[in-house]
Amino acid sequence: MRRWLCFIVVFLSMPVASSQSVELLHWWTSSGEEAAFSVVTDVFEGLPETLESEPIVGGGGAPAKAILQAKAIAGTPPDIAQMEGPSIKSWAALGFLHELDEPSEYYHWDSTIYTEIQSIHKYKGAYVAIPINIHRLNWMWTNNEVLASNNIPLPTDWDSLVSALKALKKSGIQPLAMGDEPWQIVQMFENIAYGVGGADYYRRAFVNLDPTALNSTETLESLRRFREIANIVGSHLPKLTWNQATDALLEGEYAFQLTGDWALGEMIHQHGGLPEFIECTPFPSTDKGYIYNIDSLAFFKTSGNKTMDVSAVATALSSPDFLLEFSRKKGSIPALNNVSVDGLNRCQQQSFKDFNQARKAGRAIPSFIDSMAVNPTIQNAVSKELHRYFLDSSISSSVFISHLNAINIERVR
Ligand code: BGC
């Protein structure tokens, strides 16, 4: 009996042969996004590490980014985190990120990652994050059945879009699937501003924050149009997350949604593919172009006795097969130029074609609102002003512009 007891005690105190768990913090929490995330989970099936998903709810990732910061300050960053744009360099400059030499050499990133998006993934000459996919923001999603049953043609420019929204409202149909979250609202401004001033104005105003462009007639006209939409949809927007808005568009409760192609991922998942009755057209603009953001994964240097094989995990999460499968479900296009999109749906193929045309014409522009163009402090400050302007019709365009100028002065101080 005693011998048995000893055996049990020794057995229980033996180290358990467990695999290393890898925490991945991200904001892919809608059902379509979860479906795309399952492709990440599949990659880990072939690795010795065990994936521990840490999803943080919140479209556009503001809460996830705040939690990432808090965890890093507390000395407990996740092993891997979803990131966007210039913040990648900031995290690398603070010494948090692993360099990803192995995947970058193995997959020839210097020639396979689109040139526009290479530098945001590099710090001091080394790649420090994997670009997973390219999302387009300047889309207009239309439920054709809703338009057809109200005898409204598909809008092709700003004026016809406004007429369609007004006509639908008059017939008691909710025109625009949009919730009250600031991120959803201000995305529309970005599309409007691009539509008014084109790539050159957009780049000067919202990438370089050039005071002359910010104080221009294009900004005034963009604000006028933004207010025009506010007057149509009203300031009491429903409590809808972006994906609930997409679901409602699919159900025919709304006619349009103006958001990025994460909505397409949601449609693919909910409908088992892109529905025939959904039309994807670029948001009306005088200048054909493409506003993009990139989902990237960065690997944190974590303390303790973790032994994750960073190079092996990063290489597995950079393979063209993985990138294609992820985008197939996410509604995006792969971030590498050597991955064929032939098997993707019509909207993704159009996205690919438009992205490449826009690149050639110098009209592929990083999203200001979705953290691709400027640092998060400026982005948040401008987003807050835009949100306030949309909801409060007593704020004049000159007051709004004076606030933008004040933010800009703070920036260069
Ligand atoms: C991300 C997408 C995500 C969307 C909605 C964007 O910032 O790039 O991957 O689906 O936010 O949360």
PDB file of N, CA and C in Angstrom, residues 263-344:
ATOM      1  N   ALA A 263     -16.870  43.391 -44.021  1.00  0.00           N
ATOM      2  CA  ALA A 263     -18.302  43.109 -44.197  1.00  0.00           C
ATOM      3  C   ALA A 263     -18.481  41.947 -45.176  1.00  0.00           C
ATOM      4  N   LEU A 264     -17.581  41.866 -46.154  1.00  0.00           N
ATOM      5  CA  LEU A 264     -17.675  40.773 -47.130  1.00  0.00           C
ATOM      6  C   LEU A 264     -17.421  39.426 -46.434  1.00  0.00           C
ATOM      7  N   GLY A 265     -16.448  39.416 -45.514  1.00  0.00           N
ATOM      8  CA  GLY A 265     -16.166  38.191 -44.750  1.00  0.00           C
ATOM      9  C   GLY A 265     -17.405  37.743 -43.983  1.00  0.00           C
ATOM     10  N   GLU A 266     -18.116  38.730 -43.447  1.00  0.00           N
ATOM     11  CA  GLU A 266     -19.330  38.424 -42.691  1.00  0.00           C
ATOM     12  C   GLU A 266     -20.395  37.825 -43.623  1.00  0.00           C
ATOM     13  N   MET A 267     -20.516  38.428 -44.814  1.00  0.00           N
ATOM     14  CA  MET A 267     -21.522  37.942 -45.778  1.00  0.00           C
ATOM     15  C   MET A 267     -21.177  36.520 -46.222  1.00  0.00           C
ATOM     16  N   ILE A 268     -19.894  36.306 -46.510  1.00  0.00           N
ATOM     17  CA  ILE A 268     -19.466  34.976 -46.971  1.00  0.00           C
ATOM     18  C   ILE A 268     -19.841  33.927 -45.922  1.00  0.00           C
ATOM     19  N   HIS A 269     -19.614  34.292 -44.657  1.00  0.00           N
ATOM     20  CA  HIS A 269     -19.890  33.329 -43.590  1.00  0.00           C
ATOM     21  C   HIS A 269     -21.398  33.121 -43.395  1.00  0.00           C
ATOM     22  N   GLN A 270     -22.136  34.228 -43.327  1.00  0.00           N
ATOM     23  CA  GLN A 270     -23.568  34.124 -43.022  1.00  0.00           C
ATOM     24  C   GLN A 270     -24.347  33.469 -44.156  1.00  0.00           C
ATOM     25  N   HIS A 271     -23.875  33.709 -45.389  1.00  0.00           N
ATOM     26  CA  HIS A 271     -24.654  33.284 -46.548  1.00  0.00           C
ATOM     27  C   HIS A 271     -24.047  32.058 -47.232  1.00  0.00           C
ATOM     28  N   GLY A 272     -22.902  31.622 -46.743  1.00  0.00           N
ATOM     29  CA  GLY A 272     -22.212  30.494 -47.387  1.00  0.00           C
ATOM     30  C   GLY A 272     -21.588  30.912 -48.713  1.00  0.00           C
ATOM     31  N   GLY A 273     -21.299  32.166 -48.881  1.00  0.00           N
ATOM     32  CA  GLY A 273     -20.694  32.686 -50.122  1.00  0.00           C
ATOM     33  C   GLY A 273     -21.233  34.078 -50.355  1.00  0.00           C
ATOM     34  N   LEU A 274     -20.679  34.750 -51.359  1.00  0.00           N
ATOM     35  CA  LEU A 274     -21.152  36.108 -51.641  1.00  0.00           C
ATOM     36  C   LEU A 274     -22.549  36.050 -52.272  1.00  0.00           C
ATOM     37  N   PRO A 275     -23.558  36.665 -51.654  1.00  0.00           N
ATOM     38  CA  PRO A 275     -24.915  36.584 -52.214  1.00  0.00           C
ATOM     39  C   PRO A 275     -25.023  37.322 -53.552  1.00  0.00           C
ATOM     40  N   GLU A 276     -25.816  36.755 -54.446  1.00  0.00           N
ATOM     41  CA  GLU A 276     -26.058  37.367 -55.768  1.00  0.00           C
ATOM     42  C   GLU A 276     -26.604  38.782 -55.647  1.00  0.00           C
ATOM     43  N   PHE A 277     -27.473  38.972 -54.629  1.00  0.00           N
ATOM     44  CA  PHE A 277     -28.174  40.256 -54.528  1.00  0.00           C
ATOM     45  C   PHE A 277     -27.332  41.361 -53.897  1.00  0.00           C
ATOM     46  N   ILE A 278     -26.099  41.038 -53.552  1.00  0.00           N
ATOM     47  CA  ILE A 278     -25.232  42.087 -52.987  1.00  0.00           C
ATOM     48  C   ILE A 278     -24.305  42.624 -54.067  1.00  0.00           C
ATOM     49  N   GLU A 279     -24.284  43.936 -54.196  1.00  0.00           N
ATOM     50  CA  GLU A 279     -23.412  44.597 -55.168  1.00  0.00           C
ATOM     51  C   GLU A 279     -22.283  45.290 -54.414  1.00  0.00           C
ATOM     52  N   CYS A 280     -21.057  45.101 -54.898  1.00  0.00           N
ATOM     53  CA  CYS A 280     -19.946  45.845 -54.290  1.00  0.00           C
ATOM     54  C   CYS A 280     -19.442  46.837 -55.330  1.00  0.00           C
ATOM     55  N   THR A 281     -19.534  48.112 -55.013  1.00  0.00           N
ATOM     56  CA  THR A 281     -19.004  49.122 -55.937  1.00  0.00           C
ATOM     57  C   THR A 281     -18.149  50.078 -55.124  1.00  0.00           C
ATOM     58  N   PRO A 282     -17.105  50.617 -55.755  1.00  0.00           N
ATOM     59  CA  PRO A 282     -16.284  51.573 -55.005  1.00  0.00           C
ATOM     60  C   PRO A 282     -17.143  52.758 -54.565  1.00  0.00           C
ATOM     61  N   PHE A 283     -16.860  53.290 -53.401  1.00  0.00           N
ATOM     62  CA  PHE A 283     -17.593  54.465 -52.909  1.00  0.00           C
ATOM     63  C   PHE A 283     -17.449  55.578 -53.943  1.00  0.00           C
ATOM     64  N   PRO A 284     -18.564  56.279 -54.281  1.00  0.00           N
ATOM     65  CA  PRO A 284     -18.500  57.301 -55.335  1.00  0.00           C
ATOM     66  C   PRO A 284     -17.354  58.294 -55.135  1.00  0.00           C
ATOM     67  N   SER A 285     -16.603  58.466 -56.198  1.00  0.00           N
ATOM     68  CA  SER A 285     -15.431  59.332 -56.112  1.00  0.00           C
ATOM     69  C   SER A 285     -15.112  59.906 -57.485  1.00  0.00           C
ATOM     70  N   THR A 286     -14.548  61.110 -57.498  1.00  0.00           N
ATOM     71  CA  THR A 286     -14.185  61.695 -58.784  1.00  0.00           C
ATOM     72  C   THR A 286     -12.910  61.041 -59.313  1.00  0.00           C
ATOM     73  N   ASP A 287     -12.134  60.489 -58.404  1.00  0.00           N
ATOM     74  CA  ASP A 287     -10.811  59.973 -58.704  1.00  0.00           C
ATOM     75  C   ASP A 287     -10.799  58.484 -58.332  1.00  0.00           C
ATOM     76  N   LYS A 288     -10.641  57.600 -59.319  1.00  0.00           N
ATOM     77  CA  LYS A 288     -10.668  56.162 -58.992  1.00  0.00           C
ATOM     78  C   LYS A 288      -9.498  55.819 -58.084  1.00  0.00           C
ATOM     79  N   GLY A 289      -9.761  55.172 -56.999  1.00  0.00           N
ATOM     80  CA  GLY A 289      -8.640  54.879 -56.112  1.00  0.00           C
ATOM     81  C   GLY A 289      -8.976  53.807 -55.100  1.00  0.00           C
ATOM     82  N   TYR A 290      -8.074  53.614 -54.160  1.00  0.00           N
ATOM     83  CA  TYR A 290      -8.191  52.493 -53.241  1.00  0.00           C
ATOM     84  C   TYR A 290      -7.675  52.934 -51.873  1.00  0.00           C
ATOM     85  N   ILE A 291      -8.542  52.882 -50.869  1.00  0.00           N
ATOM     86  CA  ILE A 291      -8.101  53.171 -49.491  1.00  0.00           C
ATOM     87  C   ILE A 291      -7.928  51.825 -48.788  1.00  0.00           C
ATOM     88  N   TYR A 292      -6.730  51.593 -48.263  1.00  0.00           N
ATOM     89  CA  TYR A 292      -6.473  50.257 -47.708  1.00  0.00           C
ATOM     90  C   TYR A 292      -6.067  50.293 -46.239  1.00  0.00           C
ATOM     91  N   ASN A 293      -6.266  49.167 -45.591  1.00  0.00           N
ATOM     92  CA  ASN A 293      -5.542  48.899 -44.350  1.00  0.00           C
ATOM     93  C   ASN A 293      -5.085  47.441 -44.374  1.00  0.00           C
ATOM     94  N   ILE A 294      -4.110  47.158 -43.543  1.00  0.00           N
ATOM     95  CA  ILE A 294      -3.478  45.838 -43.545  1.00  0.00           C
ATOM     96  C   ILE A 294      -3.616  45.239 -42.155  1.00  0.00           C
ATOM     97  N   ASP A 295      -3.964  43.977 -42.072  1.00  0.00           N
ATOM     98  CA  ASP A 295      -3.885  43.276 -40.793  1.00  0.00           C
ATOM     99  C   ASP A 295      -2.505  42.631 -40.722  1.00  0.00           C
ATOM    100  N   SER A 296      -1.793  42.923 -39.639  1.00  0.00           N
ATOM    101  CA  SER A 296      -0.448  42.370 -39.495  1.00  0.00           C
ATOM    102  C   SER A 296      -0.352  41.623 -38.172  1.00  0.00           C
ATOM    103  N   LEU A 297       0.586  40.693 -38.102  1.00  0.00           N
ATOM    104  CA  LEU A 297       0.836  39.990 -36.842  1.00  0.00           C
ATOM    105  C   LEU A 297       2.276  40.255 -36.414  1.00  0.00           C
ATOM    106  N   ALA A 298       2.437  40.684 -35.149  1.00  0.00           N
ATOM    107  CA  ALA A 298       3.782  40.948 -34.635  1.00  0.00           C
ATOM    108  C   ALA A 298       4.044  40.015 -33.460  1.00  0.00           C
ATOM    109  N   PHE A 299       5.301  39.663 -33.282  1.00  0.00           N
ATOM    110  CA  PHE A 299       5.695  38.694 -32.254  1.00  0.00           C
ATOM    111  C   PHE A 299       6.431  39.410 -31.127  1.00  0.00           C
ATOM    112  N   PHE A 300       5.874  39.320 -29.931  1.00  0.00           N
ATOM    113  CA  PHE A 300       6.467  40.023 -28.786  1.00  0.00           C
ATOM    114  C   PHE A 300       7.555  39.181 -28.113  1.00  0.00           C
ATOM    115  N   LYS A 301       8.559  39.906 -27.620  1.00  0.00           N
ATOM    116  CA  LYS A 301       9.584  39.236 -26.807  1.00  0.00           C
ATOM    117  C   LYS A 301       8.973  39.091 -25.425  1.00  0.00           C
ATOM    118  N   THR A 302       8.617  37.888 -25.064  1.00  0.00           N
ATOM    119  CA  THR A 302       7.974  37.700 -23.761  1.00  0.00           C
ATOM    120  C   THR A 302       9.000  37.194 -22.758  1.00  0.00           C
ATOM    121  N   SER A 303       8.793  37.584 -21.513  1.00  0.00           N
ATOM    122  CA  SER A 303       9.756  37.153 -20.493  1.00  0.00           C
ATOM    123  C   SER A 303       9.394  35.745 -20.032  1.00  0.00           C
ATOM    124  N   GLY A 304      10.073  35.254 -19.034  1.00  0.00           N
ATOM    125  CA  GLY A 304       9.750  33.938 -18.490  1.00  0.00           C
ATOM    126  C   GLY A 304      10.430  32.848 -19.274  1.00  0.00           C
ATOM    127  N   ASN A 305       9.893  31.637 -19.104  1.00  0.00           N
ATOM    128  CA  ASN A 305      10.608  30.507 -19.694  1.00  0.00           C
ATOM    129  C   ASN A 305       9.932  30.000 -20.963  1.00  0.00           C
ATOM    130  N   LYS A 306       9.365  30.929 -21.723  1.00  0.00           N
ATOM    131  CA  LYS A 306       8.696  30.513 -22.963  1.00  0.00           C
ATOM    132  C   LYS A 306       9.724  30.102 -23.995  1.00  0.00           C
ATOM    133  N   THR A 307       9.365  29.109 -24.750  1.00  0.00           N
ATOM    134  CA  THR A 307      10.334  28.607 -25.728  1.00  0.00           C
ATOM    135  C   THR A 307       9.721  28.518 -27.114  1.00  0.00           C
ATOM    136  N   MET A 308       8.730  29.368 -27.393  1.00  0.00           N
ATOM    137  CA  MET A 308       8.103  29.305 -28.721  1.00  0.00           C
ATOM    138  C   MET A 308       9.175  29.483 -29.790  1.00  0.00           C
ATOM    139  N   ASP A 309       9.074  28.689 -30.832  1.00  0.00           N
ATOM    140  CA  ASP A 309       9.997  28.822 -31.953  1.00  0.00           C
ATOM    141  C   ASP A 309       9.425  29.920 -32.867  1.00  0.00           C
ATOM    142  N   VAL A 310       9.847  31.157 -32.579  1.00  0.00           N
ATOM    143  CA  VAL A 310       9.266  32.313 -33.276  1.00  0.00           C
ATOM    144  C   VAL A 310       9.390  32.160 -34.789  1.00  0.00           C
ATOM    145  N   SER A 311      10.588  31.773 -35.251  1.00  0.00           N
ATOM    146  CA  SER A 311      10.807  31.692 -36.704  1.00  0.00           C
ATOM    147  C   SER A 311       9.867  30.668 -37.336  1.00  0.00           C
ATOM    148  N   ALA A 312       9.721  29.515 -36.668  1.00  0.00           N
ATOM    149  CA  ALA A 312       8.879  28.469 -37.259  1.00  0.00           C
ATOM    150  C   ALA A 312       7.410  28.900 -37.278  1.00  0.00           C
ATOM    151  N   VAL A 313       6.952  29.497 -36.181  1.00  0.00           N
ATOM    152  CA  VAL A 313       5.541  29.920 -36.129  1.00  0.00           C
ATOM    153  C   VAL A 313       5.311  31.029 -37.160  1.00  0.00           C
ATOM    154  N   ALA A 314       6.240  31.998 -37.200  1.00  0.00           N
ATOM    155  CA  ALA A 314       6.069  33.123 -38.136  1.00  0.00           C
ATOM    156  C   ALA A 314       6.129  32.631 -39.582  1.00  0.00           C
ATOM    157  N   THR A 315       6.980  31.666 -39.847  1.00  0.00           N
ATOM    158  CA  THR A 315       7.075  31.160 -41.226  1.00  0.00           C
ATOM    159  C   THR A 315       5.772  30.445 -41.604  1.00  0.00           C
ATOM    160  N   ALA A 316       5.217  29.685 -40.651  1.00  0.00           N
ATOM    161  CA  ALA A 316       3.954  28.990 -40.948  1.00  0.00           C
ATOM    162  C   ALA A 316       2.824  29.997 -41.189  1.00  0.00           C
ATOM    163  N   LEU A 317       2.857  31.119 -40.456  1.00  0.00           N
ATOM    164  CA  LEU A 317       1.791  32.121 -40.613  1.00  0.00           C
ATOM    165  C   LEU A 317       2.069  33.100 -41.762  1.00  0.00           C
ATOM    166  N   SER A 318       3.084  32.789 -42.557  1.00  0.00           N
ATOM    167  CA  SER A 318       3.381  33.644 -43.718  1.00  0.00           C
ATOM    168  C   SER A 318       3.223  32.886 -45.021  1.00  0.00           C
ATOM    169  N   SER A 319       2.842  31.619 -44.936  1.00  0.00           N
ATOM    170  CA  SER A 319       2.840  30.830 -46.173  1.00  0.00           C
ATOM    171  C   SER A 319       1.737  31.325 -47.105  1.00  0.00           C
ATOM    172  N   PRO A 320       2.003  31.350 -48.412  1.00  0.00           N
ATOM    173  CA  PRO A 320       0.993  31.807 -49.365  1.00  0.00           C
ATOM    174  C   PRO A 320      -0.327  31.045 -49.224  1.00  0.00           C
ATOM    175  N   ASP A 321      -0.279  29.753 -48.913  1.00  0.00           N
ATOM    176  CA  ASP A 321      -1.527  28.980 -48.763  1.00  0.00           C
ATOM    177  C   ASP A 321      -2.355  29.514 -47.599  1.00  0.00           C
ATOM    178  N   PHE A 322      -1.673  29.779 -46.494  1.00  0.00           N
ATOM    179  CA  PHE A 322      -2.377  30.320 -45.328  1.00  0.00           C
ATOM    180  C   PHE A 322      -2.973  31.690 -45.669  1.00  0.00           C
ATOM    181  N   LEU A 323      -2.166  32.541 -46.310  1.00  0.00           N
ATOM    182  CA  LEU A 323      -2.637  33.900 -46.603  1.00  0.00           C
ATOM    183  C   LEU A 323      -3.870  33.866 -47.506  1.00  0.00           C
ATOM    184  N   LEU A 324      -3.844  32.961 -48.477  1.00  0.00           N
ATOM    185  CA  LEU A 324      -4.983  32.865 -49.398  1.00  0.00           C
ATOM    186  C   LEU A 324      -6.238  32.380 -48.667  1.00  0.00           C
ATOM    187  N   GLU A 325      -6.079  31.329 -47.856  1.00  0.00           N
ATOM    188  CA  GLU A 325      -7.247  30.773 -47.145  1.00  0.00           C
ATOM    189  C   GLU A 325      -7.820  31.784 -46.160  1.00  0.00           C
ATOM    190  N   PHE A 326      -6.928  32.515 -45.499  1.00  0.00           N
ATOM    191  CA  PHE A 326      -7.391  33.517 -44.535  1.00  0.00           C
ATOM    192  C   PHE A 326      -8.216  34.577 -45.269  1.00  0.00           C
ATOM    193  N   SER A 327      -7.668  35.092 -46.372  1.00  0.00           N
ATOM    194  CA  SER A 327      -8.397  36.132 -47.114  1.00  0.00           C
ATOM    195  C   SER A 327      -9.700  35.602 -47.697  1.00  0.00           C
ATOM    196  N   ARG A 328      -9.691  34.340 -48.126  1.00  0.00           N
ATOM    197  CA  ARG A 328     -10.913  33.765 -48.711  1.00  0.00           C
ATOM    198  C   ARG A 328     -12.082  33.928 -47.738  1.00  0.00           C
ATOM    199  N   LYS A 329     -11.789  33.748 -46.434  1.00  0.00           N
ATOM    200  CA  LYS A 329     -12.863  33.850 -45.440  1.00  0.00           C
ATOM    201  C   LYS A 329     -13.020  35.268 -44.911  1.00  0.00           C
ATOM    202  N   LYS A 330     -11.959  36.052 -44.988  1.00  0.00           N
ATOM    203  CA  LYS A 330     -11.965  37.377 -44.358  1.00  0.00           C
ATOM    204  C   LYS A 330     -12.559  38.442 -45.271  1.00  0.00           C
ATOM    205  N   GLY A 331     -12.639  38.135 -46.590  1.00  0.00           N
ATOM    206  CA  GLY A 331     -13.189  39.124 -47.525  1.00  0.00           C
ATOM    207  C   GLY A 331     -12.129  40.052 -48.087  1.00  0.00           C
ATOM    208  N   SER A 332     -10.871  39.823 -47.696  1.00  0.00           N
ATOM    209  CA  SER A 332      -9.764  40.698 -48.101  1.00  0.00           C
ATOM    210  C   SER A 332      -9.012  40.082 -49.278  1.00  0.00           C
ATOM    211  N   ILE A 333      -7.841  40.638 -49.593  1.00  0.00           N
ATOM    212  CA  ILE A 333      -6.946  39.984 -50.561  1.00  0.00           C
ATOM    213  C   ILE A 333      -5.598  39.772 -49.878  1.00  0.00           C
ATOM    214  N   PRO A 334      -4.831  38.744 -50.314  1.00  0.00           N
ATOM    215  CA  PRO A 334      -3.552  38.477 -49.645  1.00  0.00           C
ATOM    216  C   PRO A 334      -2.570  39.642 -49.818  1.00  0.00           C
ATOM    217  N   ALA A 335      -1.677  39.787 -48.819  1.00  0.00           N
ATOM    218  CA  ALA A 335      -0.739  40.921 -48.840  1.00  0.00           C
ATOM    219  C   ALA A 335       0.501  40.646 -49.700  1.00  0.00           C
ATOM    220  N   LEU A 336       0.612  39.437 -50.233  1.00  0.00           N
ATOM    221  CA  LEU A 336       1.770  39.135 -51.097  1.00  0.00           C
ATOM    222  C   LEU A 336       1.332  39.184 -52.558  1.00  0.00           C
ATOM    223  N   ASN A 337       2.229  39.730 -53.405  1.00  0.00           N
ATOM    224  CA  ASN A 337       1.850  39.927 -54.810  1.00  0.00           C
ATOM    225  C   ASN A 337       1.947  38.641 -55.652  1.00  0.00           C
ATOM    226  N   ASN A 338       2.445  37.555 -55.051  1.00  0.00           N
ATOM    227  CA  ASN A 338       2.581  36.331 -55.847  1.00  0.00           C
ATOM    228  C   ASN A 338       1.518  35.281 -55.503  1.00  0.00           C
ATOM    229  N   VAL A 339       0.431  35.723 -54.860  1.00  0.00           N
ATOM    230  CA  VAL A 339      -0.640  34.776 -54.534  1.00  0.00           C
ATOM    231  C   VAL A 339      -1.803  35.030 -55.499  1.00  0.00           C
ATOM    232  N   SER A 340      -2.184  34.002 -56.228  1.00  0.00           N
ATOM    233  CA  SER A 340      -3.254  34.177 -57.220  1.00  0.00           C
ATOM    234  C   SER A 340      -4.610  34.325 -56.528  1.00  0.00           C
ATOM    235  N   VAL A 341      -5.417  35.255 -57.015  1.00  0.00           N
ATOM    236  CA  VAL A 341      -6.740  35.460 -56.405  1.00  0.00           C
ATOM    237  C   VAL A 341      -7.846  34.860 -57.279  1.00  0.00           C
ATOM    238  N   ASP A 342      -7.447  34.046 -58.268  1.00  0.00           N
ATOM    239  CA  ASP A 342      -8.422  33.488 -59.215  1.00  0.00           C
ATOM    240  C   ASP A 342      -9.604  32.795 -58.535  1.00  0.00           C
ATOM    241  N   GLY A 343      -9.332  32.120 -57.421  1.00  0.00           N
ATOM    242  CA  GLY A 343     -10.413  31.352 -56.771  1.00  0.00           C
ATOM    243  C   GLY A 343     -11.243  32.200 -55.812  1.00  0.00           C
ATOM    244  N   LEU A 344     -10.932  33.479 -55.684  1.00  0.00           N
ATOM    245  CA  LEU A 344     -11.699  34.311 -54.743  1.00  0.00           C
ATOM    246  C   LEU A 344     -12.945  34.879 -55.427  1.00  0.00           C
TER     247      LEU A 344
END
